[in-house]
XYZ file of C-alpha atoms in Angstrom:
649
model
C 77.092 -19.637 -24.612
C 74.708 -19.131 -21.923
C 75.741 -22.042 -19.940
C 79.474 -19.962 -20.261
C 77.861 -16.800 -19.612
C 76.277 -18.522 -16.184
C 79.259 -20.146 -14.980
C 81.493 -16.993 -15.338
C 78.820 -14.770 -13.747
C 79.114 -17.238 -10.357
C 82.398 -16.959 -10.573
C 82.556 -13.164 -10.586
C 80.134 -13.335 -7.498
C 81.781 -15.672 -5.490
C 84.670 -13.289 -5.840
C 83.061 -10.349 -5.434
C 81.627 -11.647 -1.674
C 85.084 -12.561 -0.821
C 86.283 -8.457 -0.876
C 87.755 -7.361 2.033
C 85.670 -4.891 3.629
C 86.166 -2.240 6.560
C 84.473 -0.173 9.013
C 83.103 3.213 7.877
C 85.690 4.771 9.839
C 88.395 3.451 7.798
C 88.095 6.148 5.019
C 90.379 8.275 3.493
C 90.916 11.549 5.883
C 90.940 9.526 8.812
C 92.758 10.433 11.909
C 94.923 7.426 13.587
C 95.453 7.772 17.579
C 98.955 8.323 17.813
C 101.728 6.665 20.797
C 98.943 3.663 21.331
C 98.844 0.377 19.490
C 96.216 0.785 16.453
C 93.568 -1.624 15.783
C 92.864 -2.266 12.257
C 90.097 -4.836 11.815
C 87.560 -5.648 9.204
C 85.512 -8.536 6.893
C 86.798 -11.201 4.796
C 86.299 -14.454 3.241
C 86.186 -17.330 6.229
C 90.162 -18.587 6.975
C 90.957 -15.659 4.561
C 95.316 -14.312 4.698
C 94.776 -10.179 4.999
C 97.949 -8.175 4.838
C 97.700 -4.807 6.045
C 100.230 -1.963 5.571
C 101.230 1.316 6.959
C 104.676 3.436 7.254
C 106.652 0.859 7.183
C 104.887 -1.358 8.757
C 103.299 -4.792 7.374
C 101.777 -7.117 9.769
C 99.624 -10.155 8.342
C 96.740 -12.229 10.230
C 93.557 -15.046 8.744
C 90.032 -13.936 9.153
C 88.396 -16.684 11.946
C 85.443 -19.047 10.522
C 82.861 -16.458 9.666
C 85.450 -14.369 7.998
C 86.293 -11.487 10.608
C 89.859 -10.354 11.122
C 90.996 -7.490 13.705
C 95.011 -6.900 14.150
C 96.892 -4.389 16.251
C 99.483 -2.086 14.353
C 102.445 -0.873 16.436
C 102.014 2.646 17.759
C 103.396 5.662 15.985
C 104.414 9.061 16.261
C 102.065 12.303 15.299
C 102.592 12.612 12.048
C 101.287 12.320 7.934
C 99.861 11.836 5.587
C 100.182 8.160 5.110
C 98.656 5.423 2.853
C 96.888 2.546 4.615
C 96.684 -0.395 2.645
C 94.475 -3.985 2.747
C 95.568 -6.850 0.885
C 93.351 -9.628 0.518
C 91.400 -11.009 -2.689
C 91.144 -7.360 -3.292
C 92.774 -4.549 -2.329
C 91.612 -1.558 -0.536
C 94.236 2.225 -0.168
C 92.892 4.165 2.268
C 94.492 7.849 1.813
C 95.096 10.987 3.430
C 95.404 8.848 6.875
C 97.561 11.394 10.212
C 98.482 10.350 13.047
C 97.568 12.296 15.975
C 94.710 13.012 19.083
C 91.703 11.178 18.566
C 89.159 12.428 20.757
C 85.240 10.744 20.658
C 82.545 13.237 21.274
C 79.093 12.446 22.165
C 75.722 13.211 24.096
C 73.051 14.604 23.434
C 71.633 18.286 21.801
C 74.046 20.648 23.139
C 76.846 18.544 21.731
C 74.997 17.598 18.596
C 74.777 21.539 18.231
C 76.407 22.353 14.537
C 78.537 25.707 14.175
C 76.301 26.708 11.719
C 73.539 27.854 14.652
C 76.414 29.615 16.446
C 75.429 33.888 15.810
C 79.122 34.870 14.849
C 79.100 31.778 12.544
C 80.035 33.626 9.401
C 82.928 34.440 11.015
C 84.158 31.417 12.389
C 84.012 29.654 9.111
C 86.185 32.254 7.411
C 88.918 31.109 10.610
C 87.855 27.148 9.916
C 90.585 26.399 7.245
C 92.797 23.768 9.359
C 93.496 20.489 7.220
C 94.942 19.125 10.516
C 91.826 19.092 12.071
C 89.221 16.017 10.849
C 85.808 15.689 12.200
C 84.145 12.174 11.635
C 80.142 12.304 11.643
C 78.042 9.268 12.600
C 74.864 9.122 11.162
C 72.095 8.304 13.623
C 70.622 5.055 14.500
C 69.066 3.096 16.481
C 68.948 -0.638 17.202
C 67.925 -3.558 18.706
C 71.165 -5.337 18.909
C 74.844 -4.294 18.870
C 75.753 -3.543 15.002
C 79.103 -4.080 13.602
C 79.152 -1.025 11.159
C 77.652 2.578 11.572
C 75.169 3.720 9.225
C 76.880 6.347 7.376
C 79.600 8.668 8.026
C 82.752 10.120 6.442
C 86.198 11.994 7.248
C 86.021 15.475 6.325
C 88.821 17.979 6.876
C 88.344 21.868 8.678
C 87.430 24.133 6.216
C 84.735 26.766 5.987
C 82.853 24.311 3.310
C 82.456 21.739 5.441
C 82.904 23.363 8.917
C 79.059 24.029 9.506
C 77.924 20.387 10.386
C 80.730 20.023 13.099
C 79.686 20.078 16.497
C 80.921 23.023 17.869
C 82.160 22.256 21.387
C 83.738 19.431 19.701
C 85.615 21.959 17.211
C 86.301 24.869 19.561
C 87.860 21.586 21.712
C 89.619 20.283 18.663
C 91.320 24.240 18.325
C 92.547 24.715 21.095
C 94.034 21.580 21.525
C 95.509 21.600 18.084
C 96.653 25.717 18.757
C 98.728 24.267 22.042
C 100.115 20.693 20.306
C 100.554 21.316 16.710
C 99.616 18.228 15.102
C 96.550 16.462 13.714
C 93.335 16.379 15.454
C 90.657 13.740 14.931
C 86.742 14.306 16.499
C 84.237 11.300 16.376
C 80.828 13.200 16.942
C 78.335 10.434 17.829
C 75.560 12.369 19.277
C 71.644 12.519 19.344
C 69.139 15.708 20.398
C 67.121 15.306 23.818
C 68.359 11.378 24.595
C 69.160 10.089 27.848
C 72.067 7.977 29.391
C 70.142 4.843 29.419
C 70.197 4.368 25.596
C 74.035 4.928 25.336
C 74.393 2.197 27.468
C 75.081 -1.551 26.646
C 73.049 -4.511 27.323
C 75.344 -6.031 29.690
C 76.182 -3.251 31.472
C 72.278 -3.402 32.529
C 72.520 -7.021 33.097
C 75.188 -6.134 35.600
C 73.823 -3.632 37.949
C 71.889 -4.524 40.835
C 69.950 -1.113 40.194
C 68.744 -2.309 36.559
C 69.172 -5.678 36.388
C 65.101 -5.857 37.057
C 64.472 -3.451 34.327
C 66.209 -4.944 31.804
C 65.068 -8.653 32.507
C 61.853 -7.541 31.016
C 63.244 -6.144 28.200
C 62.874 -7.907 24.955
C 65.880 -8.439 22.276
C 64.282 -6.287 19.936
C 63.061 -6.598 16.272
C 63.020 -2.987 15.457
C 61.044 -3.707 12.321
C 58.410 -5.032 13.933
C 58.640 -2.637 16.714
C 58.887 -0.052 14.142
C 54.988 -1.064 12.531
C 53.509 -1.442 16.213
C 54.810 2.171 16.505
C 53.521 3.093 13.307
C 50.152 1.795 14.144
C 50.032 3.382 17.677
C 51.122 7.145 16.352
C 48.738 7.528 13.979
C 45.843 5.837 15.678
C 46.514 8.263 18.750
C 46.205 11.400 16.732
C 42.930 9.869 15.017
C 41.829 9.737 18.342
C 42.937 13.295 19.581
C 41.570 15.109 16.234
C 38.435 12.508 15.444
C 39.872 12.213 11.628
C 42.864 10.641 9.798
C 45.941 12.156 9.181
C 46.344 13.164 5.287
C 47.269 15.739 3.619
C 43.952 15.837 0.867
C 42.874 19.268 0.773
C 45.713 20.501 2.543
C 45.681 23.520 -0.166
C 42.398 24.711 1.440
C 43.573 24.932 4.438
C 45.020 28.902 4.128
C 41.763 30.297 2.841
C 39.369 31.944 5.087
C 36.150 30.210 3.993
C 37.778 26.988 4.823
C 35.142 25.303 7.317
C 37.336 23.965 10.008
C 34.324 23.806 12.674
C 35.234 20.112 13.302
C 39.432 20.488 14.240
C 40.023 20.406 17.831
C 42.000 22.946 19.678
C 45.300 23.646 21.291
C 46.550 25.965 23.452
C 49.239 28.584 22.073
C 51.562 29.836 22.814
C 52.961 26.245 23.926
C 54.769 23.150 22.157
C 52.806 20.444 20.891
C 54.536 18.180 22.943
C 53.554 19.025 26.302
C 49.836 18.915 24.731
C 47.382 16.614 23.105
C 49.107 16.426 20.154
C 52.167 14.578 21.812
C 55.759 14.603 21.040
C 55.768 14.237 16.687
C 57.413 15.537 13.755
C 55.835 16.538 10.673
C 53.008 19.152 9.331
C 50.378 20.839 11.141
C 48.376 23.031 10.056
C 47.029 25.908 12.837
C 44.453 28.512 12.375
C 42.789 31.307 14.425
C 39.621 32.795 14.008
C 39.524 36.828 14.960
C 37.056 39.765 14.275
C 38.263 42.695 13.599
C 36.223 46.362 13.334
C 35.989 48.516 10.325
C 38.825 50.921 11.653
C 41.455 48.180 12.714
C 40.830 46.796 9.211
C 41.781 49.950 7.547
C 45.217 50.079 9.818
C 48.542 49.339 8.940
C 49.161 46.049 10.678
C 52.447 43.809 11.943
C 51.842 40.490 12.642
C 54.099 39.048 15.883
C 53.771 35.024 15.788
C 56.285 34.613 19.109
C 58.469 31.709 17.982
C 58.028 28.674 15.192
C 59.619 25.350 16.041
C 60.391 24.371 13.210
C 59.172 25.936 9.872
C 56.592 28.111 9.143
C 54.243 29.301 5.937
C 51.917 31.817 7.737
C 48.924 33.239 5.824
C 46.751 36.063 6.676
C 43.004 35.304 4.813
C 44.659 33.455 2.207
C 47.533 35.413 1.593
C 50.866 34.917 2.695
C 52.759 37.255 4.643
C 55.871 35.525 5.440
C 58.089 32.063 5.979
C 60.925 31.461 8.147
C 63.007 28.126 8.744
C 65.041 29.198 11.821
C 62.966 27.687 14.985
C 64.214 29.971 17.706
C 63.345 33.257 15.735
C 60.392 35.367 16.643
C 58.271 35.591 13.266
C 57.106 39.643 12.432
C 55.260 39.985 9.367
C 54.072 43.360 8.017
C 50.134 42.558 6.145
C 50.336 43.869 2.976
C 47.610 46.671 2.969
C 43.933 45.842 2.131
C 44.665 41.998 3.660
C 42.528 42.530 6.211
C 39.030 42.948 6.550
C 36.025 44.041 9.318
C 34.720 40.802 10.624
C 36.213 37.921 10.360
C 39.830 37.470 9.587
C 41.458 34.030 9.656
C 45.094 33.309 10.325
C 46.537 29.933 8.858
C 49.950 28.366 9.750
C 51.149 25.991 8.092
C 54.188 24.264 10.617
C 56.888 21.674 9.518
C 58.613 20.588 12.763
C 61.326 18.147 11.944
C 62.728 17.482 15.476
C 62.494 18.630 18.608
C 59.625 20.244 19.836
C 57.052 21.813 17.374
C 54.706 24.227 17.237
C 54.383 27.858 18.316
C 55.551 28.658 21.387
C 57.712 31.440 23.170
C 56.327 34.970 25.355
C 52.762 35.469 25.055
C 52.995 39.558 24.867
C 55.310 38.375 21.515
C 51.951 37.056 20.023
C 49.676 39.239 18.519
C 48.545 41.443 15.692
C 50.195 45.055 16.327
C 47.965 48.104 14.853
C 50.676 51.027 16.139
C 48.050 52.479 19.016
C 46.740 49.247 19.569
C 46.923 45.328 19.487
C 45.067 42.351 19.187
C 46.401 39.514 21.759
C 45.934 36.060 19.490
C 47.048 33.953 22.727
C 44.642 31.591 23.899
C 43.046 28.016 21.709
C 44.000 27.751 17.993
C 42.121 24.983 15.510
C 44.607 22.117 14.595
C 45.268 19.658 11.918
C 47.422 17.521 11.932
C 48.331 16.257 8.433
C 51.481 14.218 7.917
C 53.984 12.979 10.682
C 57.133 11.559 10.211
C 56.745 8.525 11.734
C 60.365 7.354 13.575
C 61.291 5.652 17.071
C 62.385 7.701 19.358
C 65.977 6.695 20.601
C 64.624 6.817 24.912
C 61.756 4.142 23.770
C 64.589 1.154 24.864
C 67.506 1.400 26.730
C 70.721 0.696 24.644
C 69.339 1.737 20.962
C 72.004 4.384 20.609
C 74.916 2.194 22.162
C 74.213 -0.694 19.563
C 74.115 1.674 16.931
C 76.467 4.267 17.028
C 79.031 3.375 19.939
C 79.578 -0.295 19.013
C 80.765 0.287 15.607
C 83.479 2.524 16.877
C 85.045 -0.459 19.204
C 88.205 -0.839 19.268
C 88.987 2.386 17.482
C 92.098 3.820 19.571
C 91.234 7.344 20.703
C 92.547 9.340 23.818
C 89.418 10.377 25.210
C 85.538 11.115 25.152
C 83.984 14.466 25.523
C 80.600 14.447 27.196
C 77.703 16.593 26.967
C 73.949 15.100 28.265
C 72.060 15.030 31.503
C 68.943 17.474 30.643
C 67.259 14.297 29.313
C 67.580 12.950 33.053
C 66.797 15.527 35.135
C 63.480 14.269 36.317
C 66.065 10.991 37.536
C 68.425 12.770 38.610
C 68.907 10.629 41.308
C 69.530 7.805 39.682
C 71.550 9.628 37.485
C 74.145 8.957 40.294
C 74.638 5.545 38.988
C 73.300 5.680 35.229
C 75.726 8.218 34.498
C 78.932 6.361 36.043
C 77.625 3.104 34.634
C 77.832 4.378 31.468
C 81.186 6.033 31.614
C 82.274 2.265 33.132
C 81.121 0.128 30.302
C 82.250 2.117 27.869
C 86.003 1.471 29.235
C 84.845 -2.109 29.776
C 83.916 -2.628 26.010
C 87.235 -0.733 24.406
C 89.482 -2.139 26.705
C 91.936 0.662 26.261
C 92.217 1.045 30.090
C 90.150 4.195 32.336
C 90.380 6.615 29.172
C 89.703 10.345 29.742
C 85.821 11.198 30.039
C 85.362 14.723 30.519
C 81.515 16.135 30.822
C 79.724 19.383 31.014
C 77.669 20.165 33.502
C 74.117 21.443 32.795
C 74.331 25.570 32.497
C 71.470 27.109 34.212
C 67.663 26.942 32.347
C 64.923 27.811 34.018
C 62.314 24.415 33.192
C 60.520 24.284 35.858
C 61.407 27.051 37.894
C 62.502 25.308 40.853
C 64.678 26.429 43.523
C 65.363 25.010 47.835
C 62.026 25.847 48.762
C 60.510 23.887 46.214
C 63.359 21.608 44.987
C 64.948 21.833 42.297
C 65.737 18.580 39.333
C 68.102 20.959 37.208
C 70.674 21.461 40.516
C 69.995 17.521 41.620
C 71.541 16.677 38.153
C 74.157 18.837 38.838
C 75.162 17.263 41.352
C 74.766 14.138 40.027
C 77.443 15.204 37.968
C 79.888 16.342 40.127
C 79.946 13.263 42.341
C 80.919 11.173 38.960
C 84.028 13.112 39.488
C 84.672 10.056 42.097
C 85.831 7.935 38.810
C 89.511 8.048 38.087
C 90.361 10.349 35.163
C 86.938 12.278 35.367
C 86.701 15.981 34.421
C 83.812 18.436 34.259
C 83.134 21.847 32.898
C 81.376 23.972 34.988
C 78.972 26.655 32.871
C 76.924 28.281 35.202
C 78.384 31.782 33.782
C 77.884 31.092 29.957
C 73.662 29.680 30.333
C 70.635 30.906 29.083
C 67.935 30.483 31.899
C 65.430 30.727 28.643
C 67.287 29.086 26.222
C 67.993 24.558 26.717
C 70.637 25.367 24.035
C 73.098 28.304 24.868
C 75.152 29.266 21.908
C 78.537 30.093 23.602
C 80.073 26.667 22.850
C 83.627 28.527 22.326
C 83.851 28.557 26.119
C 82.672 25.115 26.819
C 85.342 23.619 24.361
C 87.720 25.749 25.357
C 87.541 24.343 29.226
C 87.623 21.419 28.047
C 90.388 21.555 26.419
C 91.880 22.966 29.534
C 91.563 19.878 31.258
C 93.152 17.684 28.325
C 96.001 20.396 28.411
C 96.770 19.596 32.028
C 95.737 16.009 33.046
C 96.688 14.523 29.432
C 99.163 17.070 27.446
C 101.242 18.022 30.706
C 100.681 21.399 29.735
C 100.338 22.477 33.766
C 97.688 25.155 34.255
C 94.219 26.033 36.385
C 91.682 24.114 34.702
C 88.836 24.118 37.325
C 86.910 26.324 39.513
C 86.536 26.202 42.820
C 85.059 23.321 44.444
C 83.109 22.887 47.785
C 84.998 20.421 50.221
C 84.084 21.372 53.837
C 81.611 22.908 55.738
C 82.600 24.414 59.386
C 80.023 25.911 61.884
C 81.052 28.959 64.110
C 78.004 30.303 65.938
C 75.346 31.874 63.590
C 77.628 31.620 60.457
C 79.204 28.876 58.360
C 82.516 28.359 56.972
C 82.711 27.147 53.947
C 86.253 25.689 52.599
C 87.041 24.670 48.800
C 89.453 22.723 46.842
C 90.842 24.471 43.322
C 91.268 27.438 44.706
C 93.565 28.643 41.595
C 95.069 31.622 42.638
C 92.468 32.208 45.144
C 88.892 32.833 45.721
C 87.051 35.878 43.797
C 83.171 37.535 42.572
C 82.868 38.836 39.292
C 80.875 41.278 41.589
C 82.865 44.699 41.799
C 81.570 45.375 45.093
C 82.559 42.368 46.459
C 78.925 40.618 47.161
C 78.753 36.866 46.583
C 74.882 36.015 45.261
C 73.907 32.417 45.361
C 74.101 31.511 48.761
C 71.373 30.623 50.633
C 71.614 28.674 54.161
C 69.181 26.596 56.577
C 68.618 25.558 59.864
C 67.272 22.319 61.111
C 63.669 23.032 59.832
C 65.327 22.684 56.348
C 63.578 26.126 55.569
C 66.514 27.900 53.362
C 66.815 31.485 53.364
C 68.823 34.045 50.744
C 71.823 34.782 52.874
C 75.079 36.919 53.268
C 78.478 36.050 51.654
C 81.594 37.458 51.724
C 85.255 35.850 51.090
C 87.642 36.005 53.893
C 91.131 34.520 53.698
C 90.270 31.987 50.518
C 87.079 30.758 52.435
C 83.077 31.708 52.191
C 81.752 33.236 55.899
C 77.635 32.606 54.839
C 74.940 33.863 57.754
C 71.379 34.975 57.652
C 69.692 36.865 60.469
C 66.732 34.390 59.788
C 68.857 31.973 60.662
C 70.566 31.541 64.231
C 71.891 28.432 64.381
C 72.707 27.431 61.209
C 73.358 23.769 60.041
C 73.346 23.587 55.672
C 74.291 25.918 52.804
C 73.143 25.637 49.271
C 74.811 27.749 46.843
C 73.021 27.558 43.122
C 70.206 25.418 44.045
C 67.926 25.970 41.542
C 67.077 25.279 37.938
C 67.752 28.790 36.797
C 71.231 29.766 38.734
C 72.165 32.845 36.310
C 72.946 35.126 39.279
C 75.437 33.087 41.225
C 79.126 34.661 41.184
C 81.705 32.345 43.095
C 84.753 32.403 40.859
C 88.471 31.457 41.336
C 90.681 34.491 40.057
C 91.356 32.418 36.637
C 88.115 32.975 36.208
C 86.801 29.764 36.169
C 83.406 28.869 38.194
C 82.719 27.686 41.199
C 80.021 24.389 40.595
C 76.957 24.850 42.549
C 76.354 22.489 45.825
C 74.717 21.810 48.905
C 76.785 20.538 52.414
C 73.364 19.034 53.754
C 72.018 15.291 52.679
C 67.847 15.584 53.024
C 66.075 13.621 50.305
C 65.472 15.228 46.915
C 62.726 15.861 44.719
C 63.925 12.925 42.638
C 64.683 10.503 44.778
C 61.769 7.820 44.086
C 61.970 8.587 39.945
C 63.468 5.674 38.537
C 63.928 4.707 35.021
C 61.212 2.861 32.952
C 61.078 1.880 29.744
C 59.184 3.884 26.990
C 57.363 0.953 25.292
């Protein structure tokens, strides 16, 4: 009976290993790219028949020798819902399946960015119910070689359940489009917070670039387990060397109380991320406290603690007892102390922070930290005792080029879609140089790999954010990857999104995403959809020199040249003579051209207009209302011009 038992139990495995299987993205829900051939591929048995099904179509095909299959289905019309169906040893229905726009969305934070961070969320969820819109999420991973399958991700319709995870330019994209077309709209968000171009990028596109082809000679193909323990290893021996103790979390209760002796934790600066300090770029729990002394009448005061900003979560405790928690990382923390809290002496103040990506810490305006008696305040700026006490201990995705390309873009080839959607670039703004050819590289292999022909790739350029505060006289890396951006507009079927109006020069994430998608969409409307209509703002194309003045001509004109200024005055512009010394200058619009002149400068010979990291003030539109991108007419050498990429071992 055993010996039966045994036999039948091979048997049943044997079979079981011989199931057809498909991609992740072949779930119920999906979205099918209509009016282009469809490729349906998966895993079989070796030499195994797989008959696949759709509409009325049936088309057949024999996994190769290690039992993987891929077949085209003819292209159909918008339409659904449909059934598709996988015949091999077993049999897999896929349901729910429409035909319509596929469009792939990707990059880094600002496209990651969920609709549940947006302020007027709660409204925009209760305007979310669209079953013809599907959003796709791929779960993030990294890896050392190219992957066949994602990680996780499902199909899930528009609703205001499920709306909240979507990336928001991706959706505001997806409602447009769908509010113009009428028919189903499919969005593949594979993006990843703060991650630059190189790791989107294949292997072989590397290989084939004379300006990488060095770099990635030396680079390993990876075992990300073992690269994973060396990591390990390094991380927390670095932080026993910055704090002179392991990282636990044993008596991490005693950590609030004020008689806690914390004599031997080093210090940090706040207000500042942890990041850009000793403490290096982690996630996980840190515990912060600051020491103050307080006299008998401040004591007796009512008193509001201001803690600036908590990246990510925060348990704050005034001598042991807590006065407040928040989860929301960009939201300055005021707690009231509860009355008889504090004391004359010494008072302690213990935070206890949970960063979980991103940057950590506290961080934010200094005159926003401090303990506020009514007449009077307390400044608690300046070094704070640290511990940390547990880090979550993960690769970061910019340690090797190509993690995120093997990971999450592989799986998706050959999915049909129309187009990509492209947000990224603040990740490469100390290259952004280089980013001349990364970024086009990219956009290149990519159409290389899917083989679907020069697909629409339309990008956003970087809004304005004031990093490093640079400008002309100083040079500026936020306005070199602008540009950087605009000249990848020299690849056929390019598109960018200017969003120098919509920024936040303190803010890397700016929460008007309605806008960006919207533009967007108003370049798939006219170059893909034939739905004519302005889609750009104006763009610089000549330069003309009359005397003490310059001439500045542009392309996209709309229906002409305009300020949002109601008196008229164009701000921005700022021109140079041959000493390359730039200086604020005049700018009015005369006959659908730019007249710019300076007194300071006679004889004139370059014009920058938004040259710096923090271009909030500049006011070229077209009368459509769309920007004008920010640019310079001269060629000197930039700030970035000798930064080149290295890898991050």
């Amino acid at each position: 009976m055993k010996k039966y038992l045994a036999i039948l139990f091979l048997a049943f495995s044997f079979c079981s290993n011989g199931n057809v299987r498909m991609p992740l993205l072949f779930s119920d829900g999906m979205v099918l790219q209509r009016n282009k051939p469809i490729p349906v591929w998966g895993w079989a048995d070796a030499n195994e028949k797989i008959e696949v099904r759709f509409n009325k179509q049936i088309k057949t095909i024999t996994a190769d020798s290690k039992g993987k299959w891929m077949l085209k289905l003819d292209a159909e019309k918008a339409g659904g819902p449909f059934e598709l169906t996988i015949i091999g040893k077993n049999k897999i229905a896929i349901k729910d399946v429409l035909v319509g726009e596929v469009w792939i969305c990707s990059g880094q934070s600002n496209m990651e960015f969920q609709m549940y961070k947006l302020p007027d969320f709660e409204t925009q969820k209760e305007q979310a119910n669209n079953p013809m819109i599907r959003h796709f999420g791929v779960a993030q991973d990294l890896s050392g070689s190219p992957k066949e399958d994602l990680k996780a991700g499902k199909w899930v319709v528009s609703n205001k359940e499920n709306v909240g995870d979507f990336t928001a330019v991706g959706y505001f994209f997806a409602k447009k489009i769908y509010a113009e077309l009428k028919i189903p709209i499919g969005i593949i968000n594979t993006s990843w917070g703060g991650t630059c171009v190189e790791t989107w990028t294949s292997r072989e596109a590397f290989e084939n670039s004379s300006e990488f082809k060095d770099m990635i000679a030396e680079v390993p193909q990876l075992d990300m387990d073992a690269v994973f323990e060396t990591y390990k290893k390094s991380v927390l021996d670095n932080l026993k060397k910055v704090q002179g103790f392991e990282v636990t979390m044993t008596n991490e209760n005693q950590f609030k109380n004020p008689n806690f002796e914390d004599k031997n934790w080093p210090e940090i600066k706040v207000p500042s991320l942890w990041e850009n300090q000793q403490i290096g770029n982690i996630d996980g729990i840190v515990w912060m406290r600051k020491t103050i002394v307080l006299t008998a009448e401040q004591a007796q005061k009512e008193a509001v603690l201001h803690l600036s900003k908590v990246d990510d979560e925060d348990h704050t405790y005034v001598n042991g007892i807590e006065v407040g928690t928040n989860k929301i990382w960009d939201t300055k923390r005021v707690y009231k102390i509860p009355a008889g809290v504090l004391k004359e002496g010494m008072n302690v103040i213990a935070v206890r922070i949970a960063d979980y990506t991103g940057g950590g810490g506290i961080y934010g305006d200094p005159a926003d930290l401090n303990i506020d008696f009514n007449d009077s305040n307390v400044s608690l700026e300046g070094l704070w005792k640290f511990n940390v006490v547990q880090v979550k201990i993960a690769i970061s995705p910019n340690s090797y080029p190509s993690l995120l390309y093997n990971a999450m873009v592989n799986p998706l080839i050959p999915y049909a879609f129309q187009g990509v959607l492209w947000y990224q670039g603040e990740a490469n703004v100390g290259r952004a140089e280089q980013y001349k050819i990364a970024f086009p590289l990219m956009i290149t292999d990519w159409r290389t790999k899917w083989n679907q022909g020069d697909f629409p790739f339309y990008f956003v350029q970087l809004s304005t954010f004031d990093e490093y505060g640079g400008n002309s006289k100083k040079g500026s890396k936020w306005a070199e990857l602008r540009e950087a951006q605009s000249e990848t507009l020299k690849l056929p079927k390019t598109g960018m999104v200017v969003t120098t109006d919509i920024g936040n020069a303190k803010d890397i994430h700016p929460t008007n995403k309605q806008d960006v998608g919207k533009r967007l969409a108003a370049i798939a409307l006219n170059n893909v959809y034939n739905k004519k209509m302005v889609y750009s703002g104006p763009t610089f194309l000549s330069q003309e020199i009359k005397g003490n003045q310059i001439i500045l001509t542009f392309d996209n004109l709309g229906s002409g040249l305009s300020t949002s200024d109601s008196n008229g005055i164009l701000k921005g512009f700022e021109i140079a003579g041959a000493d390359k010394v730039f200086y604020s200058a005049k700018a009015i619009i005369q006959n659908n051209k730019v007249m710019v002149s300076s007194e300071n400068v006679p004889n004139p010979v370059a014009v920058h207009y938004g040259w710096a990291d923090d271009d909030t003030e500049i006011n070229l539109f077209n009368k459509e209302n769309f920007p004008a991108s920010p640019f310079r007419t001269d060629n000197w050498e930039m700030i970035t011009a000798n930064e080149k990429y290295k890898v991050n071992r």
